[in-house]
Structures are given as structure tokens and as C-alpha cells.
PDB file of C-alpha atoms in Angstrom:
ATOM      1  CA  UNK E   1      38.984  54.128 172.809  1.00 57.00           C
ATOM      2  CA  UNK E   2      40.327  51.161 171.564  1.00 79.00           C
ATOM      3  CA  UNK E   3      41.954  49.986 175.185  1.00 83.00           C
ATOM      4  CA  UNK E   4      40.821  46.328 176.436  1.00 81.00           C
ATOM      5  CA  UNK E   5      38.448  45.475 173.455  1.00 84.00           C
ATOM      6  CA  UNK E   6      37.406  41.801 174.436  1.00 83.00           C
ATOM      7  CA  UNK E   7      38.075  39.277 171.164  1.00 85.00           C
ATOM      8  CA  UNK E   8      35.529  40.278 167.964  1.00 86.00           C
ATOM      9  CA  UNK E   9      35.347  40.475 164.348  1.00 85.00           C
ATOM     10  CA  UNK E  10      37.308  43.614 164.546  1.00 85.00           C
ATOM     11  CA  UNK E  11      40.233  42.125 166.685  1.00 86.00           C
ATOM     12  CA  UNK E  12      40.101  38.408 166.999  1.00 88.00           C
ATOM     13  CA  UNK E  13      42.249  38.128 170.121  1.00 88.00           C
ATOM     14  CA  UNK E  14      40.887  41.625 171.317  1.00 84.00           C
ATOM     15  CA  UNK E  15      43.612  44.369 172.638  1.00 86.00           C
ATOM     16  CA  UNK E  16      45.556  45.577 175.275  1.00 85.00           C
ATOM     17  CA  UNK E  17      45.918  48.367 177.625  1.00 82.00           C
ATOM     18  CA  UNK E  18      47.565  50.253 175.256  1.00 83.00           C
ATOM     19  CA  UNK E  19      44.875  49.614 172.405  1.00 84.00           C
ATOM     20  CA  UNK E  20      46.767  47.303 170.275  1.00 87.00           C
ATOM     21  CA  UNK E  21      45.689  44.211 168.506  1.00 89.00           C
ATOM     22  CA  UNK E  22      46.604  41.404 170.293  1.00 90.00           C
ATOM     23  CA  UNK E  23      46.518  38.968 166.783  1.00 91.00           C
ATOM     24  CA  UNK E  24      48.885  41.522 165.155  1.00 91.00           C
ATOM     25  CA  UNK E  25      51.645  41.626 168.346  1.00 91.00           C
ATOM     26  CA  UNK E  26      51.209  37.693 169.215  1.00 92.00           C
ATOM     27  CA  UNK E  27      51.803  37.261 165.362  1.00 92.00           C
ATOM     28  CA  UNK E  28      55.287  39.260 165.695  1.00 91.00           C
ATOM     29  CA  UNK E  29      56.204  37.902 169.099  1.00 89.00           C
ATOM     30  CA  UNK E  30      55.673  34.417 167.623  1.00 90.00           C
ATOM     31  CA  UNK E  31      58.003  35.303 165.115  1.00 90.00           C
ATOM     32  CA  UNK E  32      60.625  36.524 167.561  1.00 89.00           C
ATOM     33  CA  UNK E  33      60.126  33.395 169.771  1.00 90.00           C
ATOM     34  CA  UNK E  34      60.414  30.886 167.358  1.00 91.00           C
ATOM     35  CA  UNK E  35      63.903  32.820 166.169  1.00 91.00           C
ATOM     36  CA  UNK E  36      65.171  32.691 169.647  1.00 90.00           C
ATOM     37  CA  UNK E  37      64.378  29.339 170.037  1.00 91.00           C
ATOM     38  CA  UNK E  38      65.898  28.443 166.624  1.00 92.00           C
ATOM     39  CA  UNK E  39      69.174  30.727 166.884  1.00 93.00           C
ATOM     40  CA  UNK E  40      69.488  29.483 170.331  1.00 93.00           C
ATOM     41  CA  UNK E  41      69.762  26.242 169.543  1.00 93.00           C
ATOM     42  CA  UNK E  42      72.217  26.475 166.868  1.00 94.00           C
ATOM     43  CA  UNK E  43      74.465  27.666 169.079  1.00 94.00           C
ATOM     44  CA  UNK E  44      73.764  24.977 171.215  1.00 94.00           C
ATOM     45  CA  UNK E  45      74.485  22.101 168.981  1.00 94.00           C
ATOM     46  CA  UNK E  46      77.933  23.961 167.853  1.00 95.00           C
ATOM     47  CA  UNK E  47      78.873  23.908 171.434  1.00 95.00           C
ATOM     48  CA  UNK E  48      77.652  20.918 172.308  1.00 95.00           C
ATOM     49  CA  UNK E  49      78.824  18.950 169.218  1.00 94.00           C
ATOM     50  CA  UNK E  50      82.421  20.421 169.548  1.00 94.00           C
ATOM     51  CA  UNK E  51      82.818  19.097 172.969  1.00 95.00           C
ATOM     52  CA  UNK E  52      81.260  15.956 172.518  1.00 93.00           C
ATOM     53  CA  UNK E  53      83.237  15.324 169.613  1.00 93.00           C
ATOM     54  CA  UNK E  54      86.948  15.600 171.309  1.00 93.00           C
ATOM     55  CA  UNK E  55      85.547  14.128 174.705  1.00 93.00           C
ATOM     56  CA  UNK E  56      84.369  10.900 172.797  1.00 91.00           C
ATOM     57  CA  UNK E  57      87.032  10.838 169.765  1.00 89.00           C
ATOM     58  CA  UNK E  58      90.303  11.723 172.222  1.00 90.00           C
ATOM     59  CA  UNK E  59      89.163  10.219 175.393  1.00 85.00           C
ATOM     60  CA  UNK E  60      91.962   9.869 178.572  1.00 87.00           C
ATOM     61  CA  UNK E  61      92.215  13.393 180.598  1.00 92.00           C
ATOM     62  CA  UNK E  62      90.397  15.302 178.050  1.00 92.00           C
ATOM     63  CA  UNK E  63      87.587  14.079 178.221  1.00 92.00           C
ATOM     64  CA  UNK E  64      87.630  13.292 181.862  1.00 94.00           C
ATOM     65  CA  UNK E  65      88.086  17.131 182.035  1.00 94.00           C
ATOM     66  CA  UNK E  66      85.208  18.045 179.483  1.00 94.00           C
ATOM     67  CA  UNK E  67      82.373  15.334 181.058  1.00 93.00           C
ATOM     68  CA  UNK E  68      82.741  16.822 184.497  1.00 94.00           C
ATOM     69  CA  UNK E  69      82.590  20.641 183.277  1.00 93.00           C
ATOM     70  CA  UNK E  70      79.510  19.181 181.727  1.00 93.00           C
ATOM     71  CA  UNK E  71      78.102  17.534 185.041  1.00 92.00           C
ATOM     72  CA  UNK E  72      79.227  20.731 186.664  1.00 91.00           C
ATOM     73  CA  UNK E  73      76.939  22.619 184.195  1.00 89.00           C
ATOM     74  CA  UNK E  74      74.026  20.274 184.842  1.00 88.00           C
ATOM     75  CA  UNK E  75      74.187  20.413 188.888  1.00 89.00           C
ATOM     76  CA  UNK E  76      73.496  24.156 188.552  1.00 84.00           C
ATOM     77  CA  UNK E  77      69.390  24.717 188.296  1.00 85.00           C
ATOM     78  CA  UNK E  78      69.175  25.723 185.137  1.00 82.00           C
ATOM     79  CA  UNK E  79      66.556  28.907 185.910  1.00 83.00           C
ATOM     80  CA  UNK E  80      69.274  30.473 188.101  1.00 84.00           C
ATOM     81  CA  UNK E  81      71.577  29.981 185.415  1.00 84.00           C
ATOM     82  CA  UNK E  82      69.506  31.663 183.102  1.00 85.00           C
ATOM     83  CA  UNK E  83      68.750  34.327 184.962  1.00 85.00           C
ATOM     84  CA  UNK E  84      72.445  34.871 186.089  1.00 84.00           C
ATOM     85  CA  UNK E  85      73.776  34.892 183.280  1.00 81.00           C
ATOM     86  CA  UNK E  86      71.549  37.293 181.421  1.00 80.00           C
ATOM     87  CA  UNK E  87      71.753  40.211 184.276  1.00 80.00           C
ATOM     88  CA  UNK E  88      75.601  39.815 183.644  1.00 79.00           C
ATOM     89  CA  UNK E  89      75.091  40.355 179.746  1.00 75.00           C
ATOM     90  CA  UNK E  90      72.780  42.754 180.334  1.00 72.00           C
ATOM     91  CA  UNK E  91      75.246  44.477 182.164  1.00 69.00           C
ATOM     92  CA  UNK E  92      77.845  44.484 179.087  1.00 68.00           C
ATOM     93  CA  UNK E  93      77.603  47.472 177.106  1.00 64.00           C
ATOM     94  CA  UNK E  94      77.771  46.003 173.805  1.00 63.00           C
ATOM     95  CA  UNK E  95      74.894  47.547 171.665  1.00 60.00           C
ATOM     96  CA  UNK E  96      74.360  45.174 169.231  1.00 60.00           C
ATOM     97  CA  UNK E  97      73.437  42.587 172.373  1.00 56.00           C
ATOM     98  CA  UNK E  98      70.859  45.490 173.534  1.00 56.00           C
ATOM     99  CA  UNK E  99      69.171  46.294 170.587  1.00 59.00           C
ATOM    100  CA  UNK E 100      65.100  45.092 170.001  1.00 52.00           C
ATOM    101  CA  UNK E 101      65.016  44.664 173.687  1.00 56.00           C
ATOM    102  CA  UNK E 102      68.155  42.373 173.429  1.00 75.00           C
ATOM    103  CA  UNK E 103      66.779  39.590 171.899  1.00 82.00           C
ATOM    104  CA  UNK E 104      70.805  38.703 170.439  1.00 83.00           C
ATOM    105  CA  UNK E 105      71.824  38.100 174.496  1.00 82.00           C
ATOM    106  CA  UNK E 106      69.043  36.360 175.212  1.00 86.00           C
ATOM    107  CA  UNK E 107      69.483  33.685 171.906  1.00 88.00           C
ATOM    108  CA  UNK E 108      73.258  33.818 173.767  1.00 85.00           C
ATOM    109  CA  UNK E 109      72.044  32.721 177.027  1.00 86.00           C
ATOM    110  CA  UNK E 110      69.901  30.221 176.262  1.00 89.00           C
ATOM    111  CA  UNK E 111      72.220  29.016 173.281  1.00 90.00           C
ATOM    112  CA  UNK E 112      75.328  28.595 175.654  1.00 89.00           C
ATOM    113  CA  UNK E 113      73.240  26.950 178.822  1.00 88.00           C
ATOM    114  CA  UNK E 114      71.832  24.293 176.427  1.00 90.00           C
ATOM    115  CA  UNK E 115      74.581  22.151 174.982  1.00 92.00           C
ATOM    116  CA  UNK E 116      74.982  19.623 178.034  1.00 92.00           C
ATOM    117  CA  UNK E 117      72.607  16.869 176.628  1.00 91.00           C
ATOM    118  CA  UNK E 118      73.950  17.293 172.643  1.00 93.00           C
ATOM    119  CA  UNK E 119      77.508  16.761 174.452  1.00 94.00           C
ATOM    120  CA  UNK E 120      76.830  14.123 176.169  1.00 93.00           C
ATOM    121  CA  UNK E 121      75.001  12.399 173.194  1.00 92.00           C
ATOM    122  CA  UNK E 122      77.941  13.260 171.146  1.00 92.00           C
ATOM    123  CA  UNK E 123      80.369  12.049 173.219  1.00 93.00           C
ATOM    124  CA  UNK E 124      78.755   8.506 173.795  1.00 91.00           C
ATOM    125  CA  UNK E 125      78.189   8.085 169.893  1.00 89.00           C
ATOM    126  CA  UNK E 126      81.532   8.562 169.454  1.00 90.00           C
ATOM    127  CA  UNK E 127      82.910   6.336 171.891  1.00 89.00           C
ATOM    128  CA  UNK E 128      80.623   3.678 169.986  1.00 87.00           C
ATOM    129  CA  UNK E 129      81.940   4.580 166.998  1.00 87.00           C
ATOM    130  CA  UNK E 130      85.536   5.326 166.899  1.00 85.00           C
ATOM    131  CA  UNK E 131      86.686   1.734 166.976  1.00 83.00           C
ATOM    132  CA  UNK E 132      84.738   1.180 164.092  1.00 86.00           C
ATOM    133  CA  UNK E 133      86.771  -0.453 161.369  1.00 87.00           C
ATOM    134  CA  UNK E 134      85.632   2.836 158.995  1.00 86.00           C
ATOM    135  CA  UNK E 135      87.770   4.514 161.397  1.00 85.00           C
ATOM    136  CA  UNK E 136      90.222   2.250 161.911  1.00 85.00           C
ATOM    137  CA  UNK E 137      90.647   1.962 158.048  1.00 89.00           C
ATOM    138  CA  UNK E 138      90.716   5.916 157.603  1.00 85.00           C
ATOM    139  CA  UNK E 139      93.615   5.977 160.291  1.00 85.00           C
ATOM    140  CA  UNK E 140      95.177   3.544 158.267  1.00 87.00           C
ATOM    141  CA  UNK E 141      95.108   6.124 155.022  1.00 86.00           C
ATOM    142  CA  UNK E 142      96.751   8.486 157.414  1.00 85.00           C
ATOM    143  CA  UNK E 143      93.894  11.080 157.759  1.00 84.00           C
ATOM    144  CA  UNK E 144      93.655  13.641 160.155  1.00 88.00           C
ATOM    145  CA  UNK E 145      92.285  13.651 163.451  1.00 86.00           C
ATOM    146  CA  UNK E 146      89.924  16.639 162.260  1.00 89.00           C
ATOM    147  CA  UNK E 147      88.992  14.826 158.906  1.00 90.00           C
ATOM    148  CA  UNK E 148      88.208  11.779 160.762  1.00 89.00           C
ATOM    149  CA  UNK E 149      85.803  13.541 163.130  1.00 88.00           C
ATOM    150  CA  UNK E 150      84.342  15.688 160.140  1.00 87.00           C
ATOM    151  CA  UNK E 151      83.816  13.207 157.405  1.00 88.00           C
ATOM    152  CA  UNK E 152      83.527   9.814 158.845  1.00 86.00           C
ATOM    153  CA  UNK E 153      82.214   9.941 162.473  1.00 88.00           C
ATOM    154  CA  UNK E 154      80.110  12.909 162.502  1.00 87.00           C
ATOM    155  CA  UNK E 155      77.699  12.225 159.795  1.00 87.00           C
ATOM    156  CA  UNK E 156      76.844   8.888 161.517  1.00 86.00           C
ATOM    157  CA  UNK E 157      76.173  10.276 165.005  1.00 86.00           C
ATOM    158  CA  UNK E 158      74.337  13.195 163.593  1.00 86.00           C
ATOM    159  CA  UNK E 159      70.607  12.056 163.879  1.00 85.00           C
ATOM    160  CA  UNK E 160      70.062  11.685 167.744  1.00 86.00           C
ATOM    161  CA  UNK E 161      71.801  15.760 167.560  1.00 89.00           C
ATOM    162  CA  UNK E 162      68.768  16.528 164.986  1.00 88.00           C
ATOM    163  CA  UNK E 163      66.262  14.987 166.997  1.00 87.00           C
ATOM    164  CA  UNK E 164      67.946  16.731 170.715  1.00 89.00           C
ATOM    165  CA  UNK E 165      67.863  19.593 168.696  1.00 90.00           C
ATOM    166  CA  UNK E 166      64.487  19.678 167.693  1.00 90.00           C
ATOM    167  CA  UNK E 167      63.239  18.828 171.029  1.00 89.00           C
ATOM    168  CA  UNK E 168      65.489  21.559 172.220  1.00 90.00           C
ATOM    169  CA  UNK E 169      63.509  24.547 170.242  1.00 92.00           C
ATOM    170  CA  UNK E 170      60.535  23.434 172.712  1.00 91.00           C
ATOM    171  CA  UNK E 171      63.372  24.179 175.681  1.00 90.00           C
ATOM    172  CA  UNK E 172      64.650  27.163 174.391  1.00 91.00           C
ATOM    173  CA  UNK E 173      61.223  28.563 173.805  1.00 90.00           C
ATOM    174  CA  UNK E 174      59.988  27.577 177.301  1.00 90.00           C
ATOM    175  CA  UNK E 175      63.107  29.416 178.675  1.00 89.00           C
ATOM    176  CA  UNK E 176      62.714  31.963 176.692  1.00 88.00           C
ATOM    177  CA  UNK E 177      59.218  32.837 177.504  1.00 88.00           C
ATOM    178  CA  UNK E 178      59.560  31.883 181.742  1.00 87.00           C
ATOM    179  CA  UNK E 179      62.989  34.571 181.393  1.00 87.00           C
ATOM    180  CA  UNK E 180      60.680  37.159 179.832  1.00 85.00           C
ATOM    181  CA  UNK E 181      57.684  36.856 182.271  1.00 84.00           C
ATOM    182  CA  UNK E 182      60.084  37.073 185.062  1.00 85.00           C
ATOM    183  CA  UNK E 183      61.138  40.296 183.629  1.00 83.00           C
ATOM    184  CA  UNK E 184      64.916  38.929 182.853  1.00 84.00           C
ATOM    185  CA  UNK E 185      64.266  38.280 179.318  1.00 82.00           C
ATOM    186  CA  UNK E 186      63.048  40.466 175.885  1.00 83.00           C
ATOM    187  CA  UNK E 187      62.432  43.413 177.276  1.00 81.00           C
ATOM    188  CA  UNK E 188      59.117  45.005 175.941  1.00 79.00           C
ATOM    189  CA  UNK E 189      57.679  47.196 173.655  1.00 81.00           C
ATOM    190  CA  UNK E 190      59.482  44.372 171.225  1.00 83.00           C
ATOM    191  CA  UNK E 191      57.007  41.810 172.092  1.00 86.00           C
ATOM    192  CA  UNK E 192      57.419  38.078 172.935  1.00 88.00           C
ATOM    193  CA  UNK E 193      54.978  35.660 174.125  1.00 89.00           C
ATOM    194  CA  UNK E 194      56.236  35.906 177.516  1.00 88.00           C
ATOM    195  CA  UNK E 195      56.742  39.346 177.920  1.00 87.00           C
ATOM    196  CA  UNK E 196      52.639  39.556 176.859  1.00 89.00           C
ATOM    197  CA  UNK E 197      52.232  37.059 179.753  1.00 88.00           C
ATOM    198  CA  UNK E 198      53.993  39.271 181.868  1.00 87.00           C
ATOM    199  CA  UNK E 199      52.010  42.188 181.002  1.00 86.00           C
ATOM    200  CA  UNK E 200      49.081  40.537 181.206  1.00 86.00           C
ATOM    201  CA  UNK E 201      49.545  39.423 184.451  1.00 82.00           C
ATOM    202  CA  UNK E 202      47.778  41.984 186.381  1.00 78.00           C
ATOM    203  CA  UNK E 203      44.905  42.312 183.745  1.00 80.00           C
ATOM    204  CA  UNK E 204      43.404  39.004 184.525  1.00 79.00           C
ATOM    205  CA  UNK E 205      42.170  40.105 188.135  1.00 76.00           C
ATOM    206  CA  UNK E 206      41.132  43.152 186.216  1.00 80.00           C
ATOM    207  CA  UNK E 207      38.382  40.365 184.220  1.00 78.00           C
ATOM    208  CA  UNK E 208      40.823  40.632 180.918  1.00 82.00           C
ATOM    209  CA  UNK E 209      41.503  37.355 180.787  1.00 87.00           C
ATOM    210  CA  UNK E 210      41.905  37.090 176.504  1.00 86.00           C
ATOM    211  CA  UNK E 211      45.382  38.925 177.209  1.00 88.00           C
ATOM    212  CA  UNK E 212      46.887  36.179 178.610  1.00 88.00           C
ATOM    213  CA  UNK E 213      45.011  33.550 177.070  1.00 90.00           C
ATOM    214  CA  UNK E 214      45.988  33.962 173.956  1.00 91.00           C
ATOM    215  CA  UNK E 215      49.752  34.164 174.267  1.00 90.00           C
ATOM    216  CA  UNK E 216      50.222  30.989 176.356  1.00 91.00           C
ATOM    217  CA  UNK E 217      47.716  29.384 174.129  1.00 93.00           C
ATOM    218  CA  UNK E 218      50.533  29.745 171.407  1.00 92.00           C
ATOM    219  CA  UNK E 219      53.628  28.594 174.120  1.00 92.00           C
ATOM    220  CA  UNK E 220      51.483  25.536 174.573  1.00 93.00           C
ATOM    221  CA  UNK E 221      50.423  24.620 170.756  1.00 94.00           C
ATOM    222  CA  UNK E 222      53.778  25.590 169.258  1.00 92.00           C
ATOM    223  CA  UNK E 223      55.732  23.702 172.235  1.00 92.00           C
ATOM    224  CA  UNK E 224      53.425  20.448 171.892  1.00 93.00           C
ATOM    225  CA  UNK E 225      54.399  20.588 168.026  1.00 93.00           C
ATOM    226  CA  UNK E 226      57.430  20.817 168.084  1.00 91.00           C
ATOM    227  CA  UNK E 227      57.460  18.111 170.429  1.00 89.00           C
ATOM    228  CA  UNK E 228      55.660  16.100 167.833  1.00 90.00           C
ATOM    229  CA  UNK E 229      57.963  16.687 165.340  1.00 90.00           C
ATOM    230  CA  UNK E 230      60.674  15.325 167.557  1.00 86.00           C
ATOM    231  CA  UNK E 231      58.821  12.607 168.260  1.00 85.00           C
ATOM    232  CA  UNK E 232      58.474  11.387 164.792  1.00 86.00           C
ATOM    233  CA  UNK E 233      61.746  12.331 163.984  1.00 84.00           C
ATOM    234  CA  UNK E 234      63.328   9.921 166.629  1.00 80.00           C
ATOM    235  CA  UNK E 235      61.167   7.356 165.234  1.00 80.00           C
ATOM    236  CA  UNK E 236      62.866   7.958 161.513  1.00 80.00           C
ATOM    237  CA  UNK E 237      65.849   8.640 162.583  1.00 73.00           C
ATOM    238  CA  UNK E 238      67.296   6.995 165.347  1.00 62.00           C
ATOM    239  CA  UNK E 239      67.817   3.039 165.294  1.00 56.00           C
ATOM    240  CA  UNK E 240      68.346   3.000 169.139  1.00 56.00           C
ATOM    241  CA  UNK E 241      64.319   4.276 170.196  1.00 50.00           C
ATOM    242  CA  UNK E 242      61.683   1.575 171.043  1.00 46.00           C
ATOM    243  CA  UNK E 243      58.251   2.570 171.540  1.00 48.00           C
TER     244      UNK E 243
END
């Protein structure tokens, strides 16, 4: 009875073939898709920190070796990647990678395809930095390579990573959302905003068009914030932007 209910007072965004409030499941999926995008990113900057860090800081063969793994990992198109990658995990029978529709492999795949950029930003603050005389000074004190990296570079080639970061929730959202529509991502009834897209799909020539409205209303709003955000956080934080 309640099945394709257009938007009113009753249900704001209206419902779905299945009856249920579109508000209360594009609330949730938001949820999920701003975690994704979040966790996903974390993993991201570990990665990509970590290698930019001994590329720029060690230099010679090492970093020769890590910068073309990197441009390796950038030649590939990234959607084929992503999709690639998440039929082989979806493969592995690890349950805790399956469970809610295996939203933990898909914060993996995303997380471990997105780390170029940070390590390439990392590694070219580094190189700017590591003749520093702070550096040469802590050498002189006879520090360790890792305490040098941790306590004295780091912290002053952290705030392009927070603003690639931020931007990068937008990416890993995006991905996130084109991986579920194409039916490779979070599979359903745990809802995402691209999974709803997905569903909705074949409802708009059906005149439903509120189903998928609605959800990539949010991808768009929530993506253009963010986007914002790191926007006025490379304006704070980094000396290097110019308008």
C-alpha cells in the first residue's frame, strides 16, 4: 500500500518499490557513505604518507623504485582498477570483508587505489625539506632516520596531506557511489547512495523520478561541500596556493 508514494508530509522524499521511506534509508546510506569515504581515506594517507616519506627522505634507487610503482598505479584507469580489484576481494572468503553488504572491502579498495597523489605530495615536500638545516642539525644530534621523519619533517609537510585528504573524501565518495550503481560496490538491502541510484534506475521510465532524485541530490551537495571545505582549507593551510 505504501509502494511508490510520491514525496508528502507523510514521507518527504516519498518511497520505494518496496514501501520504504526514502528520507529514513538516504539518511542511513548517507551515513554509510560518508564512513566509506572517511575510512577510505585514512587508509589512503597511511599508504600514501609511508611511501612518500622514504621516497623523498632516502632518495637514490628507492625512491626511483617507489615513484614509478606510483606512475605505474596512475597509468591504470582508475574505474577498472576499482572494479578489479573489488571482484577479487569479493572473491576472498573472509567474513568480516562480507558482512553489511561488504562495506569493510569496499573502504579497502578505494583506501588502497587512492594514495598516488598523497605520495607524490609527500615525497616532493620532503625532498624540499630534508636539506633543511632543522634536519641537518637533528642529524647532527645523532637521531634516527625514523625520528627524523616522525618529529621534524612530517609535521611540516602535513598540511597539503590534510587538504589532499579532504578533497579525497569527495573521491572516495564518488567512487564509492559509481562502484555501487555499477553493481560492484555495497551490495543492497544495506543501502548507499549509489546502490539507491542503482535501484532506481529503472523506476524513472516508470515516472518515479523522486527515487533517484533524491539520492544524487545528496552525492552532489555533500561532494560540492566537501569540496568547499578543501578549498578553504588550502587557503589556511598551505603557503604554496595562489588564487
Amino acid at each position: 500500500r505504501e509502494r511508490y508514494q510520491p514525496p508528502s508530509l507523510d514521507h518527504p522524499f516519498g518511497t520505494d518499490d518496496l514501501g520504504r521511506d526514502l528520507l529514513t534509508r538516504i539518511l542511513s546510506g548517507g551515513r554509510i557513505s560518508l564512513s566509506i569515504g572517511l575510512l577510505s581515506m585514512l587508509i589512503a594517507v597511511v599508504v600514501g604518507v609511508t611511501i612518500g616519506s622514504l621516497a623523498g627522505f632516502f632518495g637514490g634507487r628507492l625512491d626511483n623504485i617507489l615513484m614509478r610503482f606510483t606512475d605505474l598505479m596512475l597509468t591504470i584507469p582508475r574505474l577498472f582498477l576499482l572494479i578489479l580489484v573489488a571482484v577479487i576481494l569479493r572473491g576472498i572468503n573472509w567474513p568480516y570483508l562480507q558482512e553489511a553488504g561488504g562495506i569493510a572491502a569496499i573502504v579497502v579498495v578505494i583506501g588502497i587505489l587512492s594514495w598516488m597523489s598523497i605520495a607524490r605530495l609527500v615525497r616532493g615536500s620532503f625532498l624540499a625539506l630534508r636539506e633543511k638545516e632543522f634536519v641537518e642539525a637533528a642529524r647532527s644530534l645523532g637521531l634516527s632516520n625514523l625520528r627524523i621523519i616522525t618529529r621534524h619533517i612530517l609535521p611540516n609537510a602535513i598540511s597539503p596531506v590534510i587538504v589532499a585528504a579532504t578533497l579525497g573524501v569527495a573521491g572516495a565518495i564518488i567512487s564509492e557511489s559509481g562502484l555501487s550503481y555499477l553493481g560492484f560496490g555495497v551490495q543492497p538491502p544495506t543501502p548507499t547512495w549509489g546502490n539507491m541510484l542503482r535501484n532506481a534506475q529503472d523506476e524513472m521510465l516508470r515516472g518515479n523520478m523522486w527515487m533517484a532524485i533524491f539520492p544524487g541530490l545528496m552525492i552532489f551537495i555533500t561532494v560540492l561541500s566537501i569540496n568547499y571545505i578543501g578549498d578553504g582549507l588550502r587557503d589556511a593551510l598551505d603557503p604554496t596556493h595562489v588564487d
